[in-house]
Amino acid sequence: MRAIWKGAVSFGLVSVPVKLYAATESHDVSFRQVHAKDGGRIKYQRVCSIDGEEVAYADIAKGYETEDGEMVILTDEDMEQLPSTSSREIAVEKFVPVEQIDPMLFEKSYYLEPEKSGAKPYALLRQALLDADRMAVVTVALRQRTTVAVLRVKDDVIVLQTMMWPDEVRTPDFSVEAGEVKDAEVKMAHMLVETLAGDFDPSEFEDDYAEAVEALVRAKIEGGELKRTPTSTKSSGEVVDLLAALQRSVDAAKKGRGETGSEIFEDVEVGAEEEPAAKKATAKRTTTKKAAAKKATTKKAAAKKTPAKKATTKKAATKKASTRKVAARKAS
């Protein structure tokens, strides 16, 4: 558990530093509102009821509606004038008998854990509450609003339970007139109570609705009755599904920036992850061989061209020698 508040319980001159933890959590079944046709999530827009235009969050203010339907707009400056407190104190006002507090007043429950320095005074307060069979009525500031709460002991832990204000508990506006009740009927009712008498064990009761919903959903999943939506994140666990999910994620990110989709996973096929690598290696070896063959051909061509050049040079030298002999004959 994570502490949601830190402060101190003070009674008299004693102060107990404590941490506050949420004592309850809801396991109620929750449903999404979706489009029956394709399973898409239903979205809501903040629309003004007067002009019909969508309103940005920054333009939304707090409004107090009067009994005759008029609206009083409260600005941030108005809200700052309201009394608020950031006190970190749980102040004990009085200790009262347990039976004097109607359970209907209880709202939310929190566990109090003492800091190391407050372990002893915490234990003393806990024992005093148990021995006196009383609850401590306290005032505490939560979310900048002061509220009334009680401290009571559950097992070895002190529990803080916030309470509603008296005017928040409604009074029934009806009466029950059953007429005359006979003694035999009362006696029979007492017998029924005795027959069903017992100790309360919360583990005897189960949320059959939640279990029925889970069973229904599980049956539909096993039967393949699923609606795949763009927001679906669960995959079958195959490598190709992971790559496809990455492909969609990249495409979605690029689409959000106005870019084209990614093609990085187009060549991936089921059971062929190693084949492209093998083809690349073969192609690489073939290219190397071709390059070597090309170099060898170049060398041969060079070897052939060189003797030809030398032969041409020899012919040119022979021609020059013949020319000289002809000139010598003419001179003689």
CSV table of C-alpha atoms in Angstrom, one decimal:
chain,number,residue,atom,x,y,z
A,1,MET,CA,0.0,0.0,0.0
A,2,ARG,CA,1.0,3.6,-0.6
A,3,ALA,CA,0.5,6.3,1.9
A,4,ILE,CA,-1.9,9.1,0.7
A,5,TRP,CA,-1.4,11.5,3.6
A,6,LYS,CA,1.0,12.1,6.4
A,7,GLY,CA,0.3,14.0,9.6
A,8,ALA,CA,-0.1,13.6,13.3
A,9,VAL,CA,-2.9,12.6,15.8
A,10,SER,CA,-3.0,15.1,18.6
A,11,PHE,CA,-4.9,14.6,21.9
A,12,GLY,CA,-4.0,16.8,24.8
A,13,LEU,CA,-0.2,17.3,24.8
A,14,VAL,CA,0.4,14.0,23.0
A,15,SER,CA,1.2,13.9,19.3
A,16,VAL,CA,1.4,10.7,17.3
A,17,PRO,CA,3.0,11.0,13.8
A,18,VAL,CA,1.1,8.7,11.4
A,19,LYS,CA,0.6,7.8,7.7
A,20,LEU,CA,-2.8,7.4,6.1
A,21,TYR,CA,-3.7,4.5,3.8
A,22,ALA,CA,-6.9,3.8,2.0
A,23,ALA,CA,-8.5,0.8,3.8
A,24,THR,CA,-10.9,-0.2,1.0
A,25,GLU,CA,-10.9,-0.7,-2.7
A,26,SER,CA,-13.8,-1.4,-5.2
A,27,HIS,CA,-13.9,-4.7,-7.1
A,28,ASP,CA,-17.1,-3.8,-8.8
A,29,VAL,CA,-17.5,-4.9,-12.4
A,30,SER,CA,-17.1,-2.0,-14.8
A,31,PHE,CA,-18.2,-1.8,-18.4
A,32,ARG,CA,-17.1,0.4,-21.3
A,33,GLN,CA,-19.7,2.1,-23.5
A,34,VAL,CA,-18.9,0.9,-27.0
A,35,HIS,CA,-20.3,0.9,-30.5
A,36,ALA,CA,-22.2,-2.4,-30.9
A,37,LYS,CA,-21.2,-2.6,-34.5
A,38,ASP,CA,-17.4,-2.6,-34.2
A,39,GLY,CA,-16.6,-2.4,-30.5
A,40,GLY,CA,-15.2,1.2,-30.7
A,41,ARG,CA,-15.1,3.2,-27.5
A,42,ILE,CA,-17.7,5.9,-27.1
A,43,LYS,CA,-16.1,9.4,-26.6
A,44,TYR,CA,-17.7,12.5,-25.2
A,45,GLN,CA,-17.1,16.1,-26.1
A,46,ARG,CA,-17.5,19.1,-23.9
A,47,VAL,CA,-20.2,21.0,-25.7
A,48,CYS,CA,-21.9,24.2,-24.6
A,49,SER,CA,-25.7,23.8,-24.2
A,50,ILE,CA,-26.3,27.3,-25.5
A,51,ASP,CA,-24.2,27.7,-28.7
A,52,GLY,CA,-23.6,24.1,-29.3
A,53,GLU,CA,-19.8,24.6,-29.7
A,54,GLU,CA,-17.1,22.4,-28.2
A,55,VAL,CA,-15.5,24.1,-25.2
A,56,ALA,CA,-11.8,23.8,-24.4
A,57,TYR,CA,-10.9,22.7,-20.9
A,58,ALA,CA,-9.1,26.0,-20.3
A,59,ASP,CA,-12.4,27.8,-20.9
A,60,ILE,CA,-14.4,25.8,-18.4
A,61,ALA,CA,-15.3,27.5,-15.1
A,62,LYS,CA,-17.2,26.4,-12.0
A,63,GLY,CA,-20.9,27.3,-11.9
A,64,TYR,CA,-23.4,27.3,-9.0
A,65,GLU,CA,-27.0,26.8,-10.0
A,66,THR,CA,-29.6,28.5,-8.0
A,67,GLU,CA,-33.0,27.0,-7.2
A,68,ASP,CA,-34.7,29.0,-10.0
A,69,GLY,CA,-32.2,27.8,-12.6
A,70,GLU,CA,-29.9,30.8,-12.7
A,71,MET,CA,-26.2,30.2,-12.9
A,72,VAL,CA,-23.6,31.9,-10.8
A,73,ILE,CA,-20.1,31.6,-12.4
A,74,LEU,CA,-17.2,31.3,-9.9
A,75,THR,CA,-13.7,32.2,-11.0
A,76,ASP,CA,-10.4,31.0,-9.7
A,77,GLU,CA,-10.1,34.2,-7.7
A,78,ASP,CA,-13.5,33.6,-6.2
A,79,MET,CA,-12.5,30.1,-5.1
A,80,GLU,CA,-9.3,31.3,-3.5
A,81,GLN,CA,-11.4,33.4,-1.1
A,82,LEU,CA,-13.1,30.3,0.3
A,83,PRO,CA,-11.8,28.9,3.6
A,84,SER,CA,-9.4,26.1,3.1
A,85,THR,CA,-6.8,24.4,5.3
A,86,SER,CA,-3.7,22.4,4.7
A,87,SER,CA,-3.2,21.4,8.3
A,88,ARG,CA,-1.5,18.0,8.9
A,89,GLU,CA,-3.2,17.4,12.2
A,90,ILE,CA,-5.9,14.9,13.2
A,91,ALA,CA,-7.3,16.8,16.3
A,92,VAL,CA,-9.2,14.7,18.8
A,93,GLU,CA,-12.2,16.7,20.0
A,94,LYS,CA,-13.8,14.2,22.4
A,95,PHE,CA,-14.1,10.5,23.2
A,96,VAL,CA,-17.7,9.2,22.8
A,97,PRO,CA,-19.5,5.8,23.4
A,98,VAL,CA,-19.5,3.6,20.4
A,99,GLU,CA,-23.3,3.2,20.4
A,100,GLN,CA,-23.9,7.0,20.1
A,101,ILE,CA,-22.7,7.2,16.5
A,102,ASP,CA,-25.1,6.0,13.8
A,103,PRO,CA,-23.2,3.8,11.2
A,104,MET,CA,-25.1,5.6,8.5
A,105,LEU,CA,-22.8,8.6,9.1
A,106,PHE,CA,-19.7,6.6,8.2
A,107,GLU,CA,-18.3,7.3,4.7
A,108,LYS,CA,-14.7,6.3,3.9
A,109,SER,CA,-12.2,4.2,5.9
A,110,TYR,CA,-8.4,4.7,6.3
A,111,TYR,CA,-5.7,2.8,8.2
A,112,LEU,CA,-3.4,4.8,10.4
A,113,GLU,CA,0.2,3.6,10.6
A,114,PRO,CA,2.5,5.2,13.2
A,115,GLU,CA,6.0,6.5,12.3
A,116,LYS,CA,8.8,4.9,14.1
A,117,SER,CA,9.0,7.7,16.6
A,118,GLY,CA,5.3,7.4,17.4
A,119,ALA,CA,4.9,3.7,17.9
A,120,LYS,CA,4.6,3.9,21.7
A,121,PRO,CA,2.0,6.8,21.9
A,122,TYR,CA,0.1,5.0,19.1
A,123,ALA,CA,-0.1,1.8,21.1
A,124,LEU,CA,-1.2,3.8,24.2
A,125,LEU,CA,-4.0,5.5,22.2
A,126,ARG,CA,-5.1,2.1,20.8
A,127,GLN,CA,-5.3,0.5,24.2
A,128,ALA,CA,-7.1,3.5,25.7
A,129,LEU,CA,-9.8,3.2,23.0
A,130,LEU,CA,-10.2,-0.5,23.6
A,131,ASP,CA,-10.4,-0.3,27.4
A,132,ALA,CA,-12.9,2.6,27.3
A,133,ASP,CA,-15.0,1.1,24.5
A,134,ARG,CA,-15.2,4.5,23.0
A,135,MET,CA,-14.5,6.2,19.7
A,136,ALA,CA,-12.4,9.4,19.3
A,137,VAL,CA,-14.3,12.1,17.3
A,138,VAL,CA,-11.7,14.1,15.4
A,139,THR,CA,-11.4,16.9,12.8
A,140,VAL,CA,-9.0,16.5,9.9
A,141,ALA,CA,-8.2,18.4,6.7
A,142,LEU,CA,-8.3,16.1,3.6
A,143,ARG,CA,-8.1,17.7,0.1
A,144,GLN,CA,-8.0,21.1,1.7
A,145,ARG,CA,-11.4,20.7,3.3
A,146,THR,CA,-12.0,20.1,7.0
A,147,THR,CA,-14.2,17.0,7.8
A,148,VAL,CA,-15.4,15.2,10.9
A,149,ALA,CA,-14.2,11.6,11.4
A,150,VAL,CA,-13.8,9.0,14.1
A,151,LEU,CA,-10.9,6.9,15.3
A,152,ARG,CA,-11.7,3.3,16.3
A,153,VAL,CA,-9.7,0.1,16.6
A,154,LYS,CA,-9.8,-2.8,14.2
A,155,ASP,CA,-7.7,-5.7,15.1
A,156,ASP,CA,-4.4,-4.1,16.1
A,157,VAL,CA,-4.8,-1.0,13.8
A,158,ILE,CA,-6.4,2.3,14.4
A,159,VAL,CA,-8.9,3.2,11.7
A,160,LEU,CA,-10.0,6.6,10.7
A,161,GLN,CA,-13.5,6.8,9.3
A,162,THR,CA,-14.7,10.0,7.7
A,163,MET,CA,-18.3,11.0,8.4
A,164,MET,CA,-21.0,12.8,6.5
A,165,TRP,CA,-22.5,16.0,7.8
A,166,PRO,CA,-25.8,15.5,9.6
A,167,ASP,CA,-27.8,17.3,6.8
A,168,GLU,CA,-26.5,14.7,4.3
A,169,VAL,CA,-28.4,11.9,5.9
A,170,ARG,CA,-32.0,11.9,4.6
A,171,THR,CA,-35.0,11.4,6.8
A,172,PRO,CA,-37.6,8.9,5.5
A,173,ASP,CA,-40.8,10.7,4.4
A,174,PHE,CA,-43.0,7.7,4.8
A,175,SER,CA,-44.5,5.8,7.8
A,176,VAL,CA,-45.3,2.1,8.2
A,177,GLU,CA,-48.7,1.2,9.7
A,178,ALA,CA,-48.9,-2.6,10.1
A,179,GLY,CA,-52.0,-2.7,12.2
A,180,GLU,CA,-52.3,-5.0,15.3
A,181,VAL,CA,-49.6,-7.6,15.7
A,182,LYS,CA,-50.6,-10.8,17.5
A,183,ASP,CA,-48.5,-12.4,20.2
A,184,ALA,CA,-48.4,-15.7,18.3
A,185,GLU,CA,-46.9,-13.8,15.3
A,186,VAL,CA,-44.3,-12.1,17.5
A,187,LYS,CA,-43.4,-15.5,19.0
A,188,MET,CA,-43.0,-17.1,15.6
A,189,ALA,CA,-40.8,-14.2,14.5
A,190,HIS,CA,-38.6,-14.7,17.6
A,191,MET,CA,-38.3,-18.4,16.7
A,192,LEU,CA,-37.2,-17.5,13.2
A,193,VAL,CA,-34.6,-15.1,14.5
A,194,GLU,CA,-33.2,-17.8,16.8
A,195,THR,CA,-33.1,-20.3,14.0
A,196,LEU,CA,-31.1,-18.0,11.8
A,197,ALA,CA,-28.9,-16.6,14.6
A,198,GLY,CA,-25.1,-16.9,14.1
A,199,ASP,CA,-21.9,-15.0,13.9
A,200,PHE,CA,-21.0,-12.7,10.9
A,201,ASP,CA,-18.3,-14.1,8.6
A,202,PRO,CA,-17.8,-12.0,5.5
A,203,SER,CA,-16.1,-14.9,3.7
A,204,GLU,CA,-19.4,-16.7,3.6
A,205,PHE,CA,-20.8,-14.2,1.1
A,206,GLU,CA,-19.6,-13.9,-2.6
A,207,ASP,CA,-20.3,-11.5,-5.4
A,208,ASP,CA,-22.1,-13.9,-7.7
A,209,TYR,CA,-22.8,-11.1,-10.2
A,210,ALA,CA,-19.1,-10.4,-10.7
A,211,GLU,CA,-18.3,-14.1,-11.0
A,212,ALA,CA,-21.1,-14.5,-13.5
A,213,VAL,CA,-19.8,-11.6,-15.6
A,214,GLU,CA,-16.3,-13.1,-15.6
A,215,ALA,CA,-17.6,-16.5,-16.6
A,216,LEU,CA,-19.6,-15.0,-19.4
A,217,VAL,CA,-16.7,-13.0,-20.8
A,218,ARG,CA,-14.4,-16.0,-20.5
A,219,ALA,CA,-16.8,-18.1,-22.5
A,220,LYS,CA,-17.0,-15.4,-25.2
A,221,ILE,CA,-13.2,-15.2,-25.4
A,222,GLU,CA,-12.9,-18.9,-25.8
A,223,GLY,CA,-15.6,-18.9,-28.4
A,224,GLY,CA,-13.7,-16.3,-30.4
A,225,GLU,CA,-16.4,-13.6,-30.0
A,226,LEU,CA,-14.0,-10.7,-29.8
A,227,LYS,CA,-14.0,-7.3,-31.5
A,228,ARG,CA,-10.5,-6.3,-32.5
A,229,THR,CA,-10.2,-2.5,-32.3
A,230,PRO,CA,-7.2,-0.2,-33.0
A,231,THR,CA,-6.7,0.1,-29.2
A,232,SER,CA,-6.4,-3.6,-28.7
A,233,THR,CA,-3.0,-4.4,-27.1
A,234,LYS,CA,-3.3,-8.1,-26.3
A,235,SER,CA,-1.5,-10.4,-28.8
A,236,SER,CA,-1.3,-14.2,-29.3
A,237,GLY,CA,2.4,-14.2,-28.3
A,238,GLU,CA,3.8,-15.0,-31.8
A,239,VAL,CA,6.8,-13.1,-33.1
A,240,VAL,CA,4.9,-12.0,-36.2
A,241,ASP,CA,2.1,-10.5,-34.0
A,242,LEU,CA,4.7,-8.5,-32.0
A,243,LEU,CA,6.3,-7.2,-35.2
A,244,ALA,CA,2.8,-6.3,-36.6
A,245,ALA,CA,2.0,-4.5,-33.4
A,246,LEU,CA,5.3,-2.5,-33.6
A,247,GLN,CA,4.5,-1.8,-37.3
A,248,ARG,CA,1.1,-0.4,-36.3
A,249,SER,CA,2.6,1.6,-33.5
A,250,VAL,CA,5.2,3.2,-35.8
A,251,ASP,CA,2.5,3.9,-38.4
A,252,ALA,CA,0.2,5.5,-35.9
A,253,ALA,CA,3.1,7.6,-34.5
A,254,LYS,CA,4.1,8.8,-38.0
A,255,LYS,CA,0.5,9.4,-39.0
A,256,GLY,CA,0.1,11.6,-35.9
A,257,ARG,CA,3.1,13.7,-37.2
A,258,GLY,CA,1.7,13.7,-40.8
A,259,GLU,CA,4.4,11.3,-42.1
A,260,THR,CA,3.9,8.2,-44.2
A,261,GLY,CA,3.8,4.7,-42.8
A,262,SER,CA,6.8,2.6,-42.0
A,263,GLU,CA,7.7,-0.3,-44.3
A,264,ILE,CA,10.3,-1.9,-42.0
A,265,PHE,CA,8.4,-5.1,-41.3
A,266,GLU,CA,6.9,-5.9,-44.7
A,267,ASP,CA,9.3,-8.7,-45.5
A,268,VAL,CA,8.7,-10.6,-42.3
A,269,GLU,CA,6.8,-13.9,-42.7
A,270,VAL,CA,5.8,-16.6,-40.4
A,271,GLY,CA,8.5,-19.3,-40.1
A,272,ALA,CA,10.8,-17.4,-42.5
A,273,GLU,CA,12.8,-15.2,-40.1
A,274,GLU,CA,16.2,-16.8,-41.0
A,275,GLU,CA,15.6,-17.2,-44.7
A,276,PRO,CA,16.3,-13.5,-45.7
A,277,ALA,CA,19.6,-13.7,-43.8
A,278,ALA,CA,20.6,-16.9,-45.6
A,279,LYS,CA,19.7,-15.3,-49.0
A,280,LYS,CA,21.7,-12.2,-48.1
A,281,ALA,CA,24.7,-14.4,-47.2
A,282,THR,CA,24.5,-16.3,-50.5
A,283,ALA,CA,24.1,-13.2,-52.5
A,284,LYS,CA,27.1,-11.7,-50.7
A,285,ARG,CA,29.3,-14.8,-51.6
A,286,THR,CA,28.1,-14.7,-55.2
A,287,THR,CA,28.9,-11.0,-55.5
A,288,THR,CA,32.4,-11.7,-54.1
A,289,LYS,CA,33.0,-14.4,-56.6
A,290,LYS,CA,31.9,-12.3,-59.5
A,291,ALA,CA,34.1,-9.5,-58.4
A,292,ALA,CA,37.1,-11.8,-58.2
A,293,ALA,CA,36.3,-13.2,-61.7
A,294,LYS,CA,36.1,-9.6,-63.0
A,295,LYS,CA,39.5,-8.8,-61.6
A,296,ALA,CA,41.0,-11.9,-63.2
A,297,THR,CA,39.5,-11.0,-66.6
A,298,THR,CA,40.9,-7.5,-66.3
A,299,LYS,CA,44.4,-8.9,-65.5
A,300,LYS,CA,44.2,-11.2,-68.6
A,301,ALA,CA,43.1,-8.4,-70.8
A,302,ALA,CA,46.0,-6.3,-69.5
A,303,ALA,CA,48.4,-9.2,-70.2
A,304,LYS,CA,47.1,-9.6,-73.8
A,305,LYS,CA,47.3,-5.9,-74.5
A,306,THR,CA,50.9,-5.5,-73.3
A,307,PRO,CA,52.5,-8.0,-75.8
A,308,ALA,CA,50.6,-6.4,-78.6
A,309,LYS,CA,52.0,-3.1,-77.6
A,310,LYS,CA,55.5,-4.5,-77.5
A,311,ALA,CA,55.0,-6.2,-80.9
A,312,THR,CA,53.9,-2.9,-82.4
A,313,THR,CA,57.0,-1.2,-81.0
A,314,LYS,CA,59.2,-3.8,-82.6
A,315,LYS,CA,57.5,-3.4,-85.9
A,316,ALA,CA,58.0,0.4,-85.7
A,317,ALA,CA,61.8,-0.2,-85.0
A,318,THR,CA,62.1,-2.6,-88.0
A,319,LYS,CA,60.4,0.0,-90.2
A,320,LYS,CA,62.8,2.7,-89.1
A,321,ALA,CA,65.8,0.5,-89.8
A,322,SER,CA,64.6,-0.3,-93.3
A,323,THR,CA,64.1,3.4,-94.0
A,324,ARG,CA,67.7,4.1,-93.0
A,325,LYS,CA,69.1,1.3,-95.3
A,326,VAL,CA,67.1,2.8,-98.2
A,327,ALA,CA,68.5,6.3,-97.5
A,328,ALA,CA,72.1,4.9,-97.4
A,329,ARG,CA,71.8,3.2,-100.7
A,330,LYS,CA,70.5,6.4,-102.3
A,331,ALA,CA,73.5,8.2,-101.0
A,332,SER,CA,76.0,5.8,-102.4
